[in-house]
mmCIF file of C-alpha atoms in Angstrom:
data_model
loop_
_atom_site.group_PDB
_atom_site.id
_atom_site.type_symbol
_atom_site.label_atom_id
_atom_site.label_comp_id
_atom_site.label_asym_id
_atom_site.label_seq_id
_atom_site.Cartn_x
_atom_site.Cartn_y
_atom_site.Cartn_z
ATOM 1 C CA ALA A 296 0.000 0.000 0.000
ATOM 2 C CA GLN A 297 1.135 3.527 -0.648
ATOM 3 C CA THR A 298 1.153 6.183 2.047
ATOM 4 C CA VAL A 299 1.833 9.914 2.107
ATOM 5 C CA THR A 300 2.940 11.713 5.277
ATOM 6 C CA GLN A 301 2.991 15.406 5.998
ATOM 7 C CA SER A 302 4.644 15.903 9.361
ATOM 8 C CA GLN A 303 3.777 19.590 9.830
ATOM 9 C CA PRO A 304 0.093 20.102 10.693
ATOM 10 C CA GLU A 305 0.513 23.891 10.835
ATOM 11 C CA MET A 306 3.085 26.428 9.734
ATOM 12 C CA SER A 307 3.345 30.170 9.533
ATOM 13 C CA VAL A 308 5.588 32.514 7.601
ATOM 14 C CA GLN A 309 6.003 36.258 7.298
ATOM 15 C CA GLU A 310 4.951 37.865 4.077
ATOM 16 C CA ALA A 311 7.783 37.974 1.483
ATOM 17 C CA GLU A 312 9.753 35.246 3.245
ATOM 18 C CA THR A 313 10.374 31.659 2.141
ATOM 19 C CA VAL A 314 8.768 28.565 3.641
ATOM 20 C CA THR A 315 9.243 24.857 3.000
ATOM 21 C CA LEU A 316 6.543 22.237 3.515
ATOM 22 C CA SER A 317 7.656 18.654 3.905
ATOM 23 C CA CYS A 318 6.192 15.461 2.463
ATOM 24 C CA THR A 319 7.388 11.870 2.491
ATOM 25 C CA TYR A 320 5.815 8.897 0.799
ATOM 26 C CA ASP A 321 6.158 5.169 0.700
ATOM 27 C CA THR A 322 5.788 3.009 -2.400
ATOM 28 C CA SER A 323 7.346 0.004 -4.051
ATOM 29 C CA GLU A 324 6.590 1.382 -7.507
ATOM 30 C CA ASN A 325 9.132 3.078 -9.737
ATOM 31 C CA ASN A 326 6.874 5.014 -12.078
ATOM 32 C CA TYR A 327 4.627 7.545 -10.391
ATOM 33 C CA TYR A 328 3.608 11.175 -10.038
ATOM 34 C CA LEU A 329 3.705 13.514 -7.071
ATOM 35 C CA PHE A 330 1.602 16.620 -6.574
ATOM 36 C CA TRP A 331 1.104 19.564 -4.282
ATOM 37 C CA TYR A 332 -2.398 20.965 -3.967
ATOM 38 C CA LYS A 333 -3.597 24.168 -2.374
ATOM 39 C CA GLN A 334 -7.016 24.400 -0.754
ATOM 40 C CA PRO A 335 -7.993 27.958 0.254
ATOM 41 C CA PRO A 336 -11.027 28.670 2.446
ATOM 42 C CA SER A 337 -13.183 28.561 -0.677
ATOM 43 C CA ARG A 338 -12.250 24.806 -0.512
ATOM 44 C CA GLN A 339 -11.619 24.428 -4.227
ATOM 45 C CA MET A 340 -8.613 22.124 -4.689
ATOM 46 C CA ILE A 341 -6.010 23.822 -6.871
ATOM 47 C CA LEU A 342 -3.061 21.974 -8.382
ATOM 48 C CA VAL A 343 0.098 23.908 -7.511
ATOM 49 C CA ILE A 344 2.842 21.739 -8.987
ATOM 50 C CA ARG A 345 3.522 18.205 -10.154
ATOM 51 C CA GLN A 346 6.588 16.014 -10.541
ATOM 52 C CA GLU A 347 7.036 12.891 -12.629
ATOM 53 C CA ALA A 348 9.216 10.361 -10.827
ATOM 54 C CA TYR A 349 11.288 9.598 -13.918
ATOM 55 C CA LYS A 350 12.396 13.241 -14.193
ATOM 56 C CA GLN A 351 15.470 14.154 -12.178
ATOM 57 C CA GLN A 352 14.978 17.881 -12.560
ATOM 58 C CA ASN A 353 12.907 19.481 -9.819
ATOM 59 C CA ALA A 354 9.648 21.036 -11.003
ATOM 60 C CA THR A 355 9.182 24.807 -10.718
ATOM 61 C CA GLU A 356 6.103 26.984 -11.146
ATOM 62 C CA ASN A 357 6.792 30.671 -10.564
ATOM 63 C CA ARG A 358 7.272 31.101 -6.792
ATOM 64 C CA PHE A 359 6.689 27.397 -6.119
ATOM 65 C CA SER A 360 9.389 24.774 -6.447
ATOM 66 C CA VAL A 361 9.954 21.261 -5.184
ATOM 67 C CA ASN A 362 12.897 19.333 -3.825
ATOM 68 C CA PHE A 363 12.327 15.786 -5.074
ATOM 69 C CA GLN A 364 14.589 13.198 -3.473
ATOM 70 C CA LYS A 365 13.542 9.879 -5.008
ATOM 71 C CA ALA A 366 15.885 7.662 -3.001
ATOM 72 C CA ALA A 367 14.729 9.250 0.239
ATOM 73 C CA LYS A 368 11.079 9.306 -0.953
ATOM 74 C CA SER A 369 10.858 12.943 -0.057
ATOM 75 C CA PHE A 370 8.962 15.676 -1.895
ATOM 76 C CA SER A 371 9.063 19.091 -0.224
ATOM 77 C CA LEU A 372 7.436 22.284 -1.480
ATOM 78 C CA LYS A 373 9.223 25.622 -1.269
ATOM 79 C CA ILE A 374 7.219 28.828 -1.510
ATOM 80 C CA SER A 375 9.338 31.891 -2.163
ATOM 81 C CA ASP A 376 8.284 35.497 -1.565
ATOM 82 C CA SER A 377 5.209 34.335 0.362
ATOM 83 C CA GLN A 378 2.039 36.292 -0.257
ATOM 84 C CA LEU A 379 -1.089 36.677 1.864
ATOM 85 C CA GLY A 380 -3.023 34.768 -0.790
ATOM 86 C CA ASP A 381 -0.848 31.722 -0.159
ATOM 87 C CA THR A 382 -2.676 31.175 3.140
ATOM 88 C CA ALA A 383 -4.377 27.793 2.688
ATOM 89 C CA MET A 384 -4.241 24.094 3.402
ATOM 90 C CA TYR A 385 -1.571 22.349 1.354
ATOM 91 C CA PHE A 386 -1.809 18.681 0.465
ATOM 92 C CA CYS A 387 0.839 16.413 -0.945
ATOM 93 C CA ALA A 388 -0.470 13.594 -3.160
ATOM 94 C CA PHE A 389 0.849 10.534 -4.960
ATOM 95 C CA ILE A 390 -0.402 8.395 -7.837
ATOM 96 C CA ASN A 391 1.066 5.365 -9.582
ATOM 97 C CA ASN A 392 1.186 5.382 -13.347
ATOM 98 C CA ASN A 393 -0.725 2.110 -13.603
ATOM 99 C CA ALA A 394 -4.218 1.153 -14.579
ATOM 100 C CA GLY A 395 -6.575 1.346 -11.636
ATOM 101 C CA ASN A 396 -4.272 3.798 -9.902
ATOM 102 C CA MET A 397 -5.192 5.448 -6.637
ATOM 103 C CA LEU A 398 -4.555 9.113 -5.853
ATOM 104 C CA THR A 399 -3.437 9.170 -2.216
ATOM 105 C CA PHE A 400 -3.211 12.331 -0.105
ATOM 106 C CA GLY A 401 -1.243 13.321 2.954
ATOM 107 C CA GLY A 402 -2.957 14.770 6.004
ATOM 108 C CA GLY A 403 -2.284 18.356 4.968
ATOM 109 C CA THR A 404 -0.380 21.358 6.304
ATOM 110 C CA ARG A 405 -2.206 24.531 7.249
ATOM 111 C CA LEU A 406 -0.081 27.487 6.155
ATOM 112 C CA MET A 407 -0.664 30.961 7.508
ATOM 113 C CA VAL A 408 1.096 33.899 5.841
ATOM 114 C CA LYS A 409 1.350 36.822 8.245
ATOM 115 C CA PRO A 410 1.528 40.456 7.154
ATOM 116 C CA ASP B 280 -13.122 25.266 -19.585
ATOM 117 C CA VAL B 281 -13.048 21.796 -18.116
ATOM 118 C CA LYS B 282 -15.323 21.108 -15.227
ATOM 119 C CA VAL B 283 -16.251 18.673 -12.483
ATOM 120 C CA THR B 284 -19.700 19.338 -11.104
ATOM 121 C CA GLN B 285 -21.039 18.039 -7.827
ATOM 122 C CA SER B 286 -24.792 18.133 -7.584
ATOM 123 C CA SER B 287 -25.064 19.885 -4.214
ATOM 124 C CA ARG B 288 -22.837 22.237 -2.256
ATOM 125 C CA TYR B 289 -24.688 21.699 1.005
ATOM 126 C CA LEU B 290 -26.940 18.811 1.947
ATOM 127 C CA VAL B 291 -28.771 17.904 5.150
ATOM 128 C CA LYS B 292 -30.223 14.425 5.601
ATOM 129 C CA ARG B 293 -31.537 12.281 8.434
ATOM 130 C CA THR B 294 -30.109 9.133 9.956
ATOM 131 C CA GLY B 295 -31.173 6.047 8.029
ATOM 132 C CA GLU B 296 -31.903 7.861 4.778
ATOM 133 C CA LYS B 297 -30.404 6.713 1.495
ATOM 134 C CA VAL B 298 -28.258 9.545 0.156
ATOM 135 C CA PHE B 299 -26.989 10.067 -3.377
ATOM 136 C CA LEU B 300 -24.077 12.374 -4.196
ATOM 137 C CA GLU B 301 -23.596 12.960 -7.889
ATOM 138 C CA CYS B 302 -20.469 13.952 -9.772
ATOM 139 C CA VAL B 303 -20.286 14.764 -13.465
ATOM 140 C CA GLN B 304 -17.196 15.569 -15.543
ATOM 141 C CA ASP B 305 -17.054 16.856 -19.088
ATOM 142 C CA MET B 306 -13.472 15.878 -19.952
ATOM 143 C CA ASP B 307 -13.956 12.240 -21.011
ATOM 144 C CA HIS B 308 -11.658 11.135 -18.163
ATOM 145 C CA GLU B 309 -11.540 7.464 -17.301
ATOM 146 C CA ASN B 310 -10.483 7.845 -13.677
ATOM 147 C CA MET B 311 -12.859 9.291 -11.101
ATOM 148 C CA PHE B 312 -12.577 9.383 -7.317
ATOM 149 C CA TRP B 313 -14.652 10.075 -4.229
ATOM 150 C CA TYR B 314 -12.987 11.404 -1.082
ATOM 151 C CA ARG B 315 -14.190 12.577 2.267
ATOM 152 C CA GLN B 316 -12.336 15.356 4.014
ATOM 153 C CA ASP B 317 -12.332 15.716 7.784
ATOM 154 C CA PRO B 318 -10.278 18.111 9.944
ATOM 155 C CA GLY B 319 -6.888 16.638 10.817
ATOM 156 C CA LEU B 320 -7.410 13.593 8.592
ATOM 157 C CA GLY B 321 -6.812 15.076 5.161
ATOM 158 C CA LEU B 322 -8.553 13.501 2.183
ATOM 159 C CA ARG B 323 -9.420 9.845 2.524
ATOM 160 C CA LEU B 324 -10.323 7.805 -0.525
ATOM 161 C CA ILE B 325 -13.699 6.088 -0.387
ATOM 162 C CA TYR B 326 -14.021 4.554 -3.860
ATOM 163 C CA PHE B 327 -12.584 5.103 -7.297
ATOM 164 C CA SER B 328 -13.407 3.999 -10.814
ATOM 165 C CA TYR B 329 -11.135 3.608 -13.822
ATOM 166 C CA ASP B 330 -13.806 2.777 -16.388
ATOM 167 C CA VAL B 331 -17.543 2.477 -16.885
ATOM 168 C CA LYS B 332 -19.034 -0.107 -14.507
ATOM 169 C CA MET B 333 -15.619 -0.626 -12.878
ATOM 170 C CA LYS B 334 -15.102 0.305 -9.249
ATOM 171 C CA GLU B 335 -12.436 -0.227 -6.644
ATOM 172 C CA LYS B 336 -12.537 0.242 -2.893
ATOM 173 C CA GLY B 337 -10.396 2.933 -1.402
ATOM 174 C CA ASP B 338 -9.258 3.231 2.189
ATOM 175 C CA ILE B 339 -12.666 3.732 3.840
ATOM 176 C CA PRO B 340 -15.432 2.097 1.742
ATOM 177 C CA GLU B 341 -17.565 0.881 4.638
ATOM 178 C CA GLY B 342 -21.062 2.311 4.579
ATOM 179 C CA TYR B 343 -20.712 3.548 1.003
ATOM 180 C CA SER B 344 -21.283 2.242 -2.487
ATOM 181 C CA VAL B 345 -20.773 3.762 -5.937
ATOM 182 C CA SER B 346 -22.194 3.611 -9.415
ATOM 183 C CA ARG B 347 -20.531 4.358 -12.765
ATOM 184 C CA GLU B 348 -23.085 3.621 -15.482
ATOM 185 C CA LYS B 349 -21.768 6.300 -17.820
ATOM 186 C CA LYS B 350 -18.250 7.588 -18.237
ATOM 187 C CA GLU B 351 -19.090 11.138 -17.237
ATOM 188 C CA ARG B 352 -21.010 10.348 -14.044
ATOM 189 C CA PHE B 353 -19.757 8.813 -10.814
ATOM 190 C CA SER B 354 -22.268 8.547 -7.982
ATOM 191 C CA LEU B 355 -21.581 7.997 -4.299
ATOM 192 C CA ILE B 356 -24.331 6.300 -2.311
ATOM 193 C CA LEU B 357 -24.811 6.219 1.437
ATOM 194 C CA GLU B 358 -27.079 3.195 1.829
ATOM 195 C CA SER B 359 -28.265 4.117 5.330
ATOM 196 C CA ALA B 360 -26.816 7.431 6.442
ATOM 197 C CA SER B 361 -25.287 7.694 9.903
ATOM 198 C CA THR B 362 -24.086 10.703 11.878
ATOM 199 C CA ASN B 363 -20.431 9.669 11.486
ATOM 200 C CA GLN B 364 -20.815 10.227 7.763
ATOM 201 C CA THR B 365 -21.210 13.957 8.312
ATOM 202 C CA SER B 366 -18.300 15.342 6.325
ATOM 203 C CA MET B 367 -17.095 17.215 3.261
ATOM 204 C CA TYR B 368 -17.188 15.033 0.151
ATOM 205 C CA LEU B 369 -14.962 15.778 -2.830
ATOM 206 C CA CYS B 370 -15.122 14.260 -6.286
ATOM 207 C CA ALA B 371 -12.092 14.227 -8.595
ATOM 208 C CA SER B 372 -11.505 13.341 -12.217
ATOM 209 C CA ILE B 373 -8.048 12.485 -13.547
ATOM 210 C CA ASP B 374 -6.151 12.138 -16.785
ATOM 211 C CA LEU B 375 -2.427 11.868 -16.053
ATOM 212 C CA TYR B 376 -1.406 12.664 -19.615
ATOM 213 C CA SER B 377 -3.115 16.040 -19.914
ATOM 214 C CA ASN B 378 -1.569 19.366 -18.950
ATOM 215 C CA GLN B 379 -4.187 19.780 -16.252
ATOM 216 C CA PRO B 380 -4.251 16.241 -14.948
ATOM 217 C CA GLN B 381 -6.704 16.540 -12.131
ATOM 218 C CA HIS B 382 -9.872 18.419 -11.565
ATOM 219 C CA PHE B 383 -11.924 18.565 -8.417
ATOM 220 C CA GLY B 384 -15.516 19.483 -7.805
ATOM 221 C CA ASP B 385 -16.389 22.223 -5.334
ATOM 222 C CA GLY B 386 -17.285 19.700 -2.656
ATOM 223 C CA THR B 387 -20.512 18.769 -0.903
ATOM 224 C CA ARG B 388 -20.812 19.478 2.796
ATOM 225 C CA LEU B 389 -23.120 16.733 4.031
ATOM 226 C CA SER B 390 -24.736 16.849 7.462
ATOM 227 C CA ILE B 391 -26.526 13.800 8.842
ATOM 228 C CA LEU B 392 -28.893 14.630 11.698
#
């Protein structure tokens, strides 16, 4: 079975500073995808960034970047120049690239950006 | 614009009622999922489907069933609602090979009295 663990239930950061959210996962598969989602109070799930396991280069989307360590099964999210609108729940998720694949989520990290 | 639509944003039902939550996607995706979201527990997978009439149990299927008669519609059924099924329910639709691989509905906040 695959599992996703987010060890930080809550975090806070000052506006304009950098914060890193951690995520570890467990799988026996070699071909998979990892994702970070943002869920603001409006509760719509928004895909922030994704990483294919076969790619060595870390994914980047504007102020969001990941540190993907495949051997360590670690997938952290770095938010640079934090903005008030980044305040949200953040979920790490994993899916195998197989038929009948399950999308598994971590427990989430509540991020508060302070002015 | 692609879309996943959940039939209700808020729903209140009584213990013992049979409850249907509907989810419709317009992207021709094969994979669809139902999750419940509870504070401190993240999103837990109830059931998923990778094709019409195909269904697989997730992590917490007890007390639920699903139906996928057409590709675009994935229904979650609470056979006999109980108060511990009060939760937020999220539907998702996935195609790993598209640029926007996942789409979620807006969620249904279900209260069982």
